[in-house]
JSON list of C-alpha atoms in Angstrom, two decimals:
[
{"chain": "A", "resi": 238, "resn": "MET", "atom": "CA", "xyz": [103.71, 108.85, 98.79]},
{"chain": "A", "resi": 239, "resn": "LEU", "atom": "CA", "xyz": [100.11, 108.54, 97.68]},
{"chain": "A", "resi": 240, "resn": "ARG", "atom": "CA", "xyz": [98.97, 109.93, 100.99]},
{"chain": "A", "resi": 241, "resn": "ARG", "atom": "CA", "xyz": [101.17, 113.04, 100.56]},
{"chain": "A", "resi": 242, "resn": "LEU", "atom": "CA", "xyz": [100.13, 113.56, 97.01]},
{"chain": "A", "resi": 243, "resn": "ALA", "atom": "CA", "xyz": [96.39, 113.35, 98.02]},
{"chain": "A", "resi": 244, "resn": "LEU", "atom": "CA", "xyz": [96.81, 115.61, 101.02]},
{"chain": "A", "resi": 245, "resn": "SER", "atom": "CA", "xyz": [98.90, 118.23, 98.83]},
{"chain": "A", "resi": 246, "resn": "ALA", "atom": "CA", "xyz": [95.90, 118.21, 96.59]},
{"chain": "A", "resi": 247, "resn": "VAL", "atom": "CA", "xyz": [93.56, 119.01, 99.46]},
{"chain": "A", "resi": 248, "resn": "VAL", "atom": "CA", "xyz": [95.37, 122.29, 100.27]},
{"chain": "A", "resi": 249, "resn": "PRO", "atom": "CA", "xyz": [94.60, 123.95, 96.75]},
{"chain": "A", "resi": 250, "resn": "LEU", "atom": "CA", "xyz": [90.97, 122.79, 97.19]},
{"chain": "A", "resi": 251, "resn": "ALA", "atom": "CA", "xyz": [90.78, 124.55, 100.58]},
{"chain": "A", "resi": 252, "resn": "VAL", "atom": "CA", "xyz": [92.18, 127.74, 99.08]},
{"chain": "A", "resi": 253, "resn": "LEU", "atom": "CA", "xyz": [89.79, 127.59, 96.25]},
{"chain": "A", "resi": 254, "resn": "ALA", "atom": "CA", "xyz": [86.88, 126.92, 98.60]},
{"chain": "A", "resi": 255, "resn": "ALA", "atom": "CA", "xyz": [87.95, 129.77, 100.85]},
{"chain": "A", "resi": 256, "resn": "ALA", "atom": "CA", "xyz": [87.89, 132.12, 97.76]},
{"chain": "A", "resi": 257, "resn": "VAL", "atom": "CA", "xyz": [84.31, 131.40, 96.94]},
{"chain": "A", "resi": 258, "resn": "PRO", "atom": "CA", "xyz": [82.04, 134.20, 98.27]},
{"chain": "A", "resi": 259, "resn": "ALA", "atom": "CA", "xyz": [80.13, 133.42, 101.34]},
{"chain": "A", "resi": 260, "resn": "SER", "atom": "CA", "xyz": [76.84, 134.22, 99.48]},
{"chain": "A", "resi": 261, "resn": "THR", "atom": "CA", "xyz": [77.34, 131.44, 96.85]},
{"chain": "A", "resi": 262, "resn": "ALA", "atom": "CA", "xyz": [78.92, 128.76, 99.21]},
{"chain": "A", "resi": 263, "resn": "THR", "atom": "CA", "xyz": [76.24, 128.14, 101.75]},
{"chain": "A", "resi": 264, "resn": "ALA", "atom": "CA", "xyz": [75.75, 124.57, 102.61]},
{"chain": "A", "resi": 265, "resn": "SER", "atom": "CA", "xyz": [71.97, 124.24, 101.61]},
{"chain": "A", "resi": 266, "resn": "GLY", "atom": "CA", "xyz": [71.42, 127.37, 99.28]},
{"chain": "A", "resi": 267, "resn": "ALA", "atom": "CA", "xyz": [69.60, 130.50, 100.01]},
{"chain": "A", "resi": 268, "resn": "ALA", "atom": "CA", "xyz": [67.25, 128.94, 102.52]},
{"chain": "A", "resi": 269, "resn": "SER", "atom": "CA", "xyz": [70.07, 128.06, 105.05]},
{"chain": "A", "resi": 270, "resn": "SER", "atom": "CA", "xyz": [69.83, 129.87, 108.32]},
{"chain": "A", "resi": 271, "resn": "GLY", "atom": "CA", "xyz": [72.66, 130.88, 110.71]},
{"chain": "A", "resi": 272, "resn": "PRO", "atom": "CA", "xyz": [76.03, 132.34, 110.26]},
{"chain": "A", "resi": 273, "resn": "MET", "atom": "CA", "xyz": [78.65, 130.40, 108.21]},
{"chain": "A", "resi": 274, "resn": "PRO", "atom": "CA", "xyz": [82.06, 129.70, 109.97]},
{"chain": "A", "resi": 275, "resn": "SER", "atom": "CA", "xyz": [84.87, 132.02, 108.66]},
{"chain": "A", "resi": 276, "resn": "ALA", "atom": "CA", "xyz": [88.57, 131.08, 108.45]},
{"chain": "A", "resi": 277, "resn": "ALA", "atom": "CA", "xyz": [89.46, 134.66, 109.46]},
{"chain": "A", "resi": 278, "resn": "PRO", "atom": "CA", "xyz": [89.75, 135.60, 113.15]},
{"chain": "A", "resi": 279, "resn": "THR", "atom": "CA", "xyz": [86.94, 138.00, 114.29]},
{"chain": "A", "resi": 280, "resn": "SER", "atom": "CA", "xyz": [88.76, 139.50, 117.18]},
{"chain": "A", "resi": 281, "resn": "GLY", "atom": "CA", "xyz": [92.37, 139.96, 118.51]},
{"chain": "A", "resi": 282, "resn": "PRO", "atom": "CA", "xyz": [95.43, 141.50, 116.68]},
{"chain": "A", "resi": 283, "resn": "PHE", "atom": "CA", "xyz": [94.91, 139.52, 113.46]},
{"chain": "A", "resi": 284, "resn": "ALA", "atom": "CA", "xyz": [91.24, 140.45, 112.95]},
{"chain": "A", "resi": 285, "resn": "ALA", "atom": "CA", "xyz": [92.01, 143.62, 111.00]},
{"chain": "A", "resi": 286, "resn": "ALA", "atom": "CA", "xyz": [94.93, 142.15, 109.12]},
{"chain": "A", "resi": 287, "resn": "ARG", "atom": "CA", "xyz": [92.91, 139.80, 106.80]},
{"chain": "A", "resi": 288, "resn": "PRO", "atom": "CA", "xyz": [89.45, 140.26, 105.27]},
{"chain": "A", "resi": 289, "resn": "ALA", "atom": "CA", "xyz": [87.08, 137.41, 105.79]},
{"chain": "A", "resi": 290, "resn": "LEU", "atom": "CA", "xyz": [87.55, 135.01, 102.92]},
{"chain": "A", "resi": 291, "resn": "GLY", "atom": "CA", "xyz": [84.29, 133.00, 103.24]},
{"chain": "A", "resi": 292, "resn": "PRO", "atom": "CA", "xyz": [83.30, 129.70, 104.70]},
{"chain": "A", "resi": 293, "resn": "LEU", "atom": "CA", "xyz": [85.63, 126.90, 105.77]},
{"chain": "A", "resi": 294, "resn": "PRO", "atom": "CA", "xyz": [85.78, 124.22, 103.09]},
{"chain": "A", "resi": 295, "resn": "MET", "atom": "CA", "xyz": [83.90, 120.90, 103.75]},
{"chain": "A", "resi": 296, "resn": "PRO", "atom": "CA", "xyz": [86.18, 118.08, 104.77]},
{"chain": "A", "resi": 297, "resn": "LEU", "atom": "CA", "xyz": [86.84, 115.59, 101.96]},
{"chain": "A", "resi": 298, "resn": "PRO", "atom": "CA", "xyz": [86.53, 111.74, 102.64]},
{"chain": "A", "resi": 299, "resn": "LEU", "atom": "CA", "xyz": [89.94, 110.00, 101.75]},
{"chain": "A", "resi": 300, "resn": "PRO", "atom": "CA", "xyz": [89.89, 107.23, 99.20]},
{"chain": "A", "resi": 301, "resn": "GLY", "atom": "CA", "xyz": [90.39, 103.75, 100.29]},
{"chain": "A", "resi": 302, "resn": "PHE", "atom": "CA", "xyz": [94.09, 103.51, 99.52]},
{"chain": "A", "resi": 303, "resn": "LEU", "atom": "CA", "xyz": [94.76, 106.47, 101.82]},
{"chain": "A", "resi": 304, "resn": "ASP", "atom": "CA", "xyz": [92.58, 105.46, 104.79]},
{"chain": "A", "resi": 305, "resn": "ASP", "atom": "CA", "xyz": [93.80, 101.86, 104.84]},
{"chain": "A", "resi": 306, "resn": "GLY", "atom": "CA", "xyz": [90.23, 100.85, 103.82]},
{"chain": "A", "resi": 307, "resn": "GLU", "atom": "CA", "xyz": [89.26, 97.59, 102.13]},
{"chain": "A", "resi": 308, "resn": "GLY", "atom": "CA", "xyz": [88.35, 99.37, 98.79]},
{"chain": "A", "resi": 309, "resn": "THR", "atom": "CA", "xyz": [90.61, 99.28, 95.73]},
{"chain": "A", "resi": 310, "resn": "GLY", "atom": "CA", "xyz": [92.27, 102.78, 95.41]},
{"chain": "A", "resi": 311, "resn": "ALA", "atom": "CA", "xyz": [94.15, 104.20, 92.51]},
{"chain": "A", "resi": 312, "resn": "GLY", "atom": "CA", "xyz": [97.48, 103.08, 93.85]},
{"chain": "A", "resi": 313, "resn": "GLU", "atom": "CA", "xyz": [96.43, 99.41, 93.89]},
{"chain": "A", "resi": 314, "resn": "ALA", "atom": "CA", "xyz": [94.92, 99.70, 90.40]},
{"chain": "A", "resi": 315, "resn": "ASP", "atom": "CA", "xyz": [98.30, 101.04, 89.01]},
{"chain": "A", "resi": 316, "resn": "GLU", "atom": "CA", "xyz": [100.18, 98.24, 90.60]},
{"chain": "A", "resi": 317, "resn": "ALA", "atom": "CA", "xyz": [97.63, 95.70, 89.29]},
{"chain": "A", "resi": 318, "resn": "ARG", "atom": "CA", "xyz": [98.41, 96.89, 85.80]},
{"chain": "A", "resi": 319, "resn": "THR", "atom": "CA", "xyz": [101.97, 95.50, 85.88]},
{"chain": "A", "resi": 320, "resn": "ARG", "atom": "CA", "xyz": [102.29, 92.33, 84.14]},
{"chain": "A", "resi": 321, "resn": "LEU", "atom": "CA", "xyz": [105.62, 91.41, 82.52]},
{"chain": "A", "resi": 322, "resn": "THR", "atom": "CA", "xyz": [107.12, 88.38, 80.77]},
{"chain": "A", "resi": 323, "resn": "VAL", "atom": "CA", "xyz": [110.91, 88.17, 81.35]},
{"chain": "A", "resi": 324, "resn": "SER", "atom": "CA", "xyz": [112.99, 85.98, 79.18]},
{"chain": "A", "resi": 325, "resn": "VAL", "atom": "CA", "xyz": [116.58, 85.48, 80.10]},
{"chain": "A", "resi": 326, "resn": "GLU", "atom": "CA", "xyz": [119.33, 83.43, 78.61]},
{"chain": "A", "resi": 327, "resn": "ASN", "atom": "CA", "xyz": [123.09, 82.80, 78.75]},
{"chain": "A", "resi": 328, "resn": "THR", "atom": "CA", "xyz": [123.51, 84.21, 82.17]},
{"chain": "A", "resi": 329, "resn": "GLY", "atom": "CA", "xyz": [125.76, 81.38, 83.49]},
{"chain": "A", "resi": 330, "resn": "VAL", "atom": "CA", "xyz": [123.75, 81.46, 86.89]},
{"chain": "A", "resi": 331, "resn": "PRO", "atom": "CA", "xyz": [121.91, 78.27, 87.88]},
{"chain": "A", "resi": 332, "resn": "GLY", "atom": "CA", "xyz": [118.22, 78.80, 87.60]},
{"chain": "A", "resi": 333, "resn": "ALA", "atom": "CA", "xyz": [118.39, 82.27, 86.24]},
{"chain": "A", "resi": 334, "resn": "ASP", "atom": "CA", "xyz": [117.77, 81.28, 82.51]},
{"chain": "A", "resi": 335, "resn": "GLY", "atom": "CA", "xyz": [114.23, 80.87, 81.37]},
{"chain": "A", "resi": 336, "resn": "THR", "atom": "CA", "xyz": [110.98, 82.64, 80.80]},
{"chain": "A", "resi": 337, "resn": "PHE", "atom": "CA", "xyz": [109.16, 84.05, 83.95]},
{"chain": "A", "resi": 338, "resn": "GLU", "atom": "CA", "xyz": [105.86, 85.71, 84.49]},
{"chain": "A", "resi": 339, "resn": "LEU", "atom": "CA", "xyz": [105.83, 88.72, 86.83]},
{"chain": "A", "resi": 340, "resn": "GLU", "atom": "CA", "xyz": [102.58, 90.26, 88.24]},
{"chain": "A", "resi": 341, "resn": "CYS", "atom": "CA", "xyz": [102.49, 93.08, 90.73]},
{"chain": "A", "resi": 342, "resn": "GLY", "atom": "CA", "xyz": [99.56, 94.07, 93.06]},
{"chain": "A", "resi": 343, "resn": "PRO", "atom": "CA", "xyz": [99.30, 91.42, 94.39]},
{"chain": "A", "resi": 344, "resn": "THR", "atom": "CA", "xyz": [102.61, 89.79, 93.63]},
{"chain": "A", "resi": 345, "resn": "GLY", "atom": "CA", "xyz": [102.26, 86.72, 91.45]},
{"chain": "A", "resi": 346, "resn": "GLY", "atom": "CA", "xyz": [103.55, 84.77, 88.45]},
{"chain": "A", "resi": 347, "resn": "THR", "atom": "CA", "xyz": [106.62, 82.47, 88.19]},
{"chain": "A", "resi": 348, "resn": "HIS", "atom": "CA", "xyz": [109.44, 84.98, 88.72]},
{"chain": "A", "resi": 349, "resn": "PRO", "atom": "CA", "xyz": [111.93, 83.56, 91.31]},
{"chain": "A", "resi": 350, "resn": "GLU", "atom": "CA", "xyz": [112.27, 86.99, 93.05]},
{"chain": "A", "resi": 351, "resn": "GLY", "atom": "CA", "xyz": [108.68, 88.33, 92.43]},
{"chain": "A", "resi": 352, "resn": "GLN", "atom": "CA", "xyz": [108.34, 90.47, 95.56]},
{"chain": "A", "resi": 353, "resn": "ALA", "atom": "CA", "xyz": [111.73, 92.07, 95.14]},
{"chain": "A", "resi": 354, "resn": "ALA", "atom": "CA", "xyz": [111.16, 92.71, 91.61]},
{"chain": "A", "resi": 355, "resn": "CYS", "atom": "CA", "xyz": [107.85, 94.42, 92.16]},
{"chain": "A", "resi": 356, "resn": "ASP", "atom": "CA", "xyz": [109.45, 96.53, 94.96]},
{"chain": "A", "resi": 357, "resn": "ARG", "atom": "CA", "xyz": [112.18, 97.54, 92.40]},
{"chain": "A", "resi": 358, "resn": "LEU", "atom": "CA", "xyz": [109.52, 98.50, 89.79]},
{"chain": "A", "resi": 359, "resn": "ALA", "atom": "CA", "xyz": [107.58, 100.46, 92.46]},
{"chain": "A", "resi": 360, "resn": "GLU", "atom": "CA", "xyz": [110.74, 102.31, 93.58]},
{"chain": "A", "resi": 361, "resn": "ALA", "atom": "CA", "xyz": [111.50, 103.18, 89.96]},
{"chain": "A", "resi": 362, "resn": "GLY", "atom": "CA", "xyz": [107.94, 104.26, 89.27]},
{"chain": "A", "resi": 363, "resn": "ALA", "atom": "CA", "xyz": [107.89, 106.67, 92.22]},
{"chain": "A", "resi": 364, "resn": "THR", "atom": "CA", "xyz": [110.30, 109.10, 90.53]},
{"chain": "A", "resi": 365, "resn": "ARG", "atom": "CA", "xyz": [109.84, 110.88, 87.26]},
{"chain": "A", "resi": 366, "resn": "SER", "atom": "CA", "xyz": [113.36, 110.00, 85.89]},
{"chain": "A", "resi": 367, "resn": "GLY", "atom": "CA", "xyz": [112.65, 106.24, 86.98]},
{"chain": "A", "resi": 368, "resn": "ARG", "atom": "CA", "xyz": [109.53, 106.13, 84.94]},
{"chain": "A", "resi": 369, "resn": "GLN", "atom": "CA", "xyz": [111.26, 107.67, 81.89]},
{"chain": "A", "resi": 370, "resn": "GLU", "atom": "CA", "xyz": [114.62, 105.77, 82.02]},
{"chain": "A", "resi": 371, "resn": "LEU", "atom": "CA", "xyz": [114.00, 102.22, 83.55]},
{"chain": "A", "resi": 372, "resn": "PHE", "atom": "CA", "xyz": [113.10, 100.47, 80.36]},
{"chain": "A", "resi": 373, "resn": "ARG", "atom": "CA", "xyz": [114.52, 102.85, 77.87]},
{"chain": "A", "resi": 374, "resn": "GLU", "atom": "CA", "xyz": [117.26, 101.44, 75.57]},
{"chain": "A", "resi": 375, "resn": "THR", "atom": "CA", "xyz": [120.61, 103.06, 75.38]},
{"chain": "A", "resi": 376, "resn": "PRO", "atom": "CA", "xyz": [120.35, 105.73, 72.54]},
{"chain": "A", "resi": 377, "resn": "GLU", "atom": "CA", "xyz": [122.39, 105.14, 69.29]},
{"chain": "A", "resi": 378, "resn": "GLY", "atom": "CA", "xyz": [125.74, 106.95, 69.41]},
{"chain": "A", "resi": 379, "resn": "THR", "atom": "CA", "xyz": [126.01, 106.99, 73.11]},
{"chain": "A", "resi": 380, "resn": "MET", "atom": "CA", "xyz": [129.67, 106.77, 74.28]},
{"chain": "A", "resi": 381, "resn": "CYS", "atom": "CA", "xyz": [130.09, 103.58, 76.28]},
{"chain": "A", "resi": 382, "resn": "THR", "atom": "CA", "xyz": [133.00, 101.96, 77.71]},
{"chain": "A", "resi": 383, "resn": "MET", "atom": "CA", "xyz": [134.15, 98.80, 75.87]},
{"chain": "A", "resi": 384, "resn": "ILE", "atom": "CA", "xyz": [133.82, 96.45, 78.85]},
{"chain": "A", "resi": 385, "resn": "HIS", "atom": "CA", "xyz": [132.16, 93.01, 77.88]},
{"chain": "A", "resi": 386, "resn": "GLY", "atom": "CA", "xyz": [130.04, 91.80, 80.77]},
{"chain": "A", "resi": 387, "resn": "GLY", "atom": "CA", "xyz": [129.06, 88.43, 79.39]},
{"chain": "A", "resi": 388, "resn": "ASP", "atom": "CA", "xyz": [126.71, 86.90, 76.97]},
{"chain": "A", "resi": 389, "resn": "ALA", "atom": "CA", "xyz": [123.72, 87.24, 79.10]},
{"chain": "A", "resi": 390, "resn": "PHE", "atom": "CA", "xyz": [120.58, 88.58, 77.15]},
{"chain": "A", "resi": 391, "resn": "ALA", "atom": "CA", "xyz": [116.98, 89.30, 78.37]},
{"chain": "A", "resi": 392, "resn": "ARG", "atom": "CA", "xyz": [113.86, 90.46, 76.71]},
{"chain": "A", "resi": 393, "resn": "ILE", "atom": "CA", "xyz": [110.97, 92.03, 78.79]},
{"chain": "A", "resi": 394, "resn": "VAL", "atom": "CA", "xyz": [107.55, 92.39, 77.33]},
{"chain": "A", "resi": 395, "resn": "GLY", "atom": "CA", "xyz": [104.19, 93.44, 78.82]},
{"chain": "A", "resi": 396, "resn": "THR", "atom": "CA", "xyz": [102.65, 96.38, 80.84]},
{"chain": "A", "resi": 397, "resn": "TRP", "atom": "CA", "xyz": [104.31, 98.33, 83.58]},
{"chain": "A", "resi": 398, "resn": "GLU", "atom": "CA", "xyz": [102.10, 100.99, 85.40]},
{"chain": "A", "resi": 399, "resn": "GLY", "atom": "CA", "xyz": [99.81, 100.93, 82.27]},
{"chain": "A", "resi": 400, "resn": "ARG", "atom": "CA", "xyz": [102.43, 101.52, 79.81]},
{"chain": "A", "resi": 401, "resn": "ALA", "atom": "CA", "xyz": [103.50, 98.95, 77.26]},
{"chain": "A", "resi": 402, "resn": "VAL", "atom": "CA", "xyz": [107.03, 97.62, 77.55]},
{"chain": "A", "resi": 403, "resn": "ASP", "atom": "CA", "xyz": [109.10, 95.67, 74.93]},
{"chain": "A", "resi": 404, "resn": "THR", "atom": "CA", "xyz": [112.69, 96.05, 75.53]},
{"chain": "A", "resi": 405, "resn": "THR", "atom": "CA", "xyz": [115.88, 93.98, 75.42]},
{"chain": "A", "resi": 406, "resn": "ALA", "atom": "CA", "xyz": [119.02, 94.08, 77.77]},
{"chain": "A", "resi": 407, "resn": "SER", "atom": "CA", "xyz": [122.46, 92.60, 77.43]},
{"chain": "A", "resi": 408, "resn": "ARG", "atom": "CA", "xyz": [125.84, 93.09, 78.92]},
{"chain": "A", "resi": 409, "resn": "ARG", "atom": "CA", "xyz": [127.71, 94.04, 75.68]},
{"chain": "A", "resi": 410, "resn": "ASP", "atom": "CA", "xyz": [129.26, 97.32, 76.91]},
{"chain": "A", "resi": 411, "resn": "GLY", "atom": "CA", "xyz": [129.31, 99.56, 80.05]},
{"chain": "A", "resi": 412, "resn": "CYS", "atom": "CA", "xyz": [126.02, 101.28, 79.21]},
{"chain": "A", "resi": 413, "resn": "GLU", "atom": "CA", "xyz": [124.27, 98.03, 78.93]},
{"chain": "A", "resi": 414, "resn": "ILE", "atom": "CA", "xyz": [125.89, 96.54, 81.90]},
{"chain": "A", "resi": 415, "resn": "ALA", "atom": "CA", "xyz": [124.66, 99.59, 83.86]},
{"chain": "A", "resi": 416, "resn": "ARG", "atom": "CA", "xyz": [121.14, 99.32, 82.47]},
{"chain": "A", "resi": 417, "resn": "TRP", "atom": "CA", "xyz": [121.06, 95.54, 83.25]},
{"chain": "A", "resi": 418, "resn": "ASN", "atom": "CA", "xyz": [122.18, 96.19, 86.90]},
{"chain": "A", "resi": 419, "resn": "SER", "atom": "CA", "xyz": [119.49, 98.89, 87.24]},
{"chain": "A", "resi": 420, "resn": "LEU", "atom": "CA", "xyz": [116.87, 96.15, 86.34]},
{"chain": "A", "resi": 421, "resn": "VAL", "atom": "CA", "xyz": [118.06, 93.74, 89.12]},
{"chain": "A", "resi": 422, "resn": "PRO", "atom": "CA", "xyz": [116.02, 91.91, 90.68]},
{"chain": "A", "resi": 423, "resn": "VAL", "atom": "CA", "xyz": [113.64, 92.04, 87.66]},
{"chain": "A", "resi": 424, "resn": "LEU", "atom": "CA", "xyz": [116.70, 90.54, 85.82]},
{"chain": "A", "resi": 425, "resn": "PRO", "atom": "CA", "xyz": [119.07, 88.18, 87.73]},
{"chain": "A", "resi": 426, "resn": "ASP", "atom": "CA", "xyz": [122.14, 89.47, 89.40]},
{"chain": "A", "resi": 427, "resn": "VAL", "atom": "CA", "xyz": [125.02, 88.04, 87.29]},
{"chain": "A", "resi": 428, "resn": "ARG", "atom": "CA", "xyz": [127.83, 90.24, 88.67]}
]
């Protein structure tokens, strides 16, 4: 995902660099010697079809998170900013109740399903709707089915992708059950 995003950003840079007049885009200023390479063909059937747009853009080095380097890239920094405290009670599932720490990038803390929970958070963070909806509480006045899913209750507090999180979840009606299930495995699966 990050590789695709960075590579799609290079294309507009290449177009911008090609639009710069050749006289102002020389590699070493006015003192440079020799012709600048051109992106337009100089002979053949396409030579007359397009005017010369200027020099080819200089290749950009890829950051560490794109070229599998050892450096800390932006993707790793975002993940490292995920630290949540998950408090769960009344689930009826052995070992599921309690307070757990969850850290992502690298996975750490006391959460019983830490890696799966971090993977779920990363999956939700990869889409715009996921970032907007994952921890959002059900708005007042929402029509929800009156299905009682149990007495389970959870509170999630901390930081997710650099954003403050302070939310609760229960299984009191159909909307809250769906919300709880969307947070599994951050929250325990009590179905």
